[in-house]
Amino acid sequence: MPHQKTVASPILPGATLGVMGGGQLGRMFIHAAQSMGYTTAVLDPDANSPAGLVSHHHVQTDYLDADGLKELAQLCQAVTTEFENVPAQSLMALSKSCPVAPSAAAVAVAQDRRVEKARLAEIGKASGVVPVPYALIEKDMHVSLVDTIYLPGILKSATQGYDGKGQIKVTTKAQLAIAWAQLGKVPCVLELMVPLHEEFSVVLARGEDGRIVHFAPQRNVHINGILAATYAHESDLKPSDVKELVDAAKAIANSIKYVGVLCVEFFLLIDGSLVVNEIAPRPYNSGHYTLDACDVSQFELQVRALCRVPLPQPHQHSPAIMLNLLGDLWFKTNPNAAQTPPWEKVLALPGTHLHLYGKSEAKPGRKMGHLTITGSSLEAVQTTTQQAAKILGIDKY
Ligand code: ADP
Ligand code: MG
């Protein structure tokens, strides 16, 4: 049983909630907060940030700017984050003036793969779900001395990586040396490349009182390191695997005394074993389907956990598939000039829910929005997904 403790009083609608980071995750948090009657504030340097555009207040400074942080703290009764590369020290500074969830310490775990993997390995001793074997590459001598059991592997920069950025596949030590130089000899982890059967994630919310609620494991398909699609319906995971993933995710949240929405990524290997990949201390791309297919979304849970109001166990009322809409879709008819995809054709299909993030310029690989498809049966959802993908020119998902 998670420990129970006395919780400070709830922060009720009417209060102002802040979010560090102005991306799409912040925007969807803002939407959820506003629909519940909260006033909102965003801190992000970009004048046109997706969240800044829809928030009551936009503090337009760098994440480390002392005046910006002070202004945000003065405006808000509580602050959360939407971007794991927001410096933990900024969250620490804010926490001196108002409640911050997730905490700087919890976010710091996810900000450095070395700390994250060590922690996940430790927690995995009890849950049985451990990370893939890895070695630290921090000095030239680590490259020459590294055990070849980690090859073929993926060299990943310890900090600042996301969507497959800062990662290079290597098969030999010679390639490792070149890859490490390419990454600027920054601290890295070298992870053994494992044969993936499928990828899953668990999105959960943990309150300050230790209560955890969670969504069912979602199956994710990544292409070039970026999430392409999430399948949120009965998967071919065995019930015992579902339990193992959910229990492992809960153990991680409890161990780092996490407060807020947390996503844990897992790999199901070809031999049937489950390993933990990484954690994201915030709502996650694979949880976007919850906006349209569940009675409470991951963003509403983020608001509730932050404000210490009760966390309901989510109920999914429809099977769903989510397709990420990357900027590449804007260049399907003309590779040199962005053109708006034929949304009207997609919206003519039953059960399509279009979410665009208000980004002014489409670029290949840029997350511009997502499309969730719901329906009364899995077959209906699959058929509509195929039709929508065809209209948009998405061939792999
Ligand atoms: P990011 O922080 O960019 O999400 P990940 O570590 O999750 O980085 O890697 C992105 C994707 O690359 C994963 O979802 C998976 O498809 C693939 N991948 C990452 N690590 C491994 C590995 N050790 N073996 C096989 N595939 C991997
Ligand atoms: Mg990942």
CSV table of C-alpha atoms and ligand atoms in Angstrom, one decimal, residues 84 113 156 161-164 167 199 222 225 227 265 267 277-280 282 284, ligand 2:
chain,number,residue,atom,x,y,z
A,84,GLU,CA,11.2,17.8,-19.1
A,113,ARG,CA,19.5,9.3,-18.6
A,156,LYS,CA,22.2,8.4,-26.3
A,161,GLY,CA,17.4,14.3,-25.9
A,162,TYR,CA,13.8,13.7,-27.1
A,163,ASP,CA,12.0,12.3,-30.1
A,164,GLY,CA,15.1,10.3,-31.0
A,167,GLN,CA,20.9,9.2,-30.5
A,199,GLU,CA,6.3,-0.8,-27.4
A,222,HIS,CA,7.7,5.0,-33.4
A,225,GLY,CA,12.4,7.8,-33.1
A,227,LEU,CA,5.9,8.5,-32.0
A,265,GLU,CA,7.7,3.7,-21.7
A,267,PHE,CA,9.6,-2.5,-24.5
A,277,ASN,CA,12.8,2.3,-21.4
A,278,GLU,CA,12.3,5.7,-19.9
A,279,ILE,CA,10.0,7.9,-17.9
A,280,ALA,CA,8.4,11.3,-18.8
A,282,ARG,CA,4.3,15.0,-17.5
A,284,TYR,CA,2.6,12.3,-22.8
B,2,MG,MG,11.0,7.7,-25.6
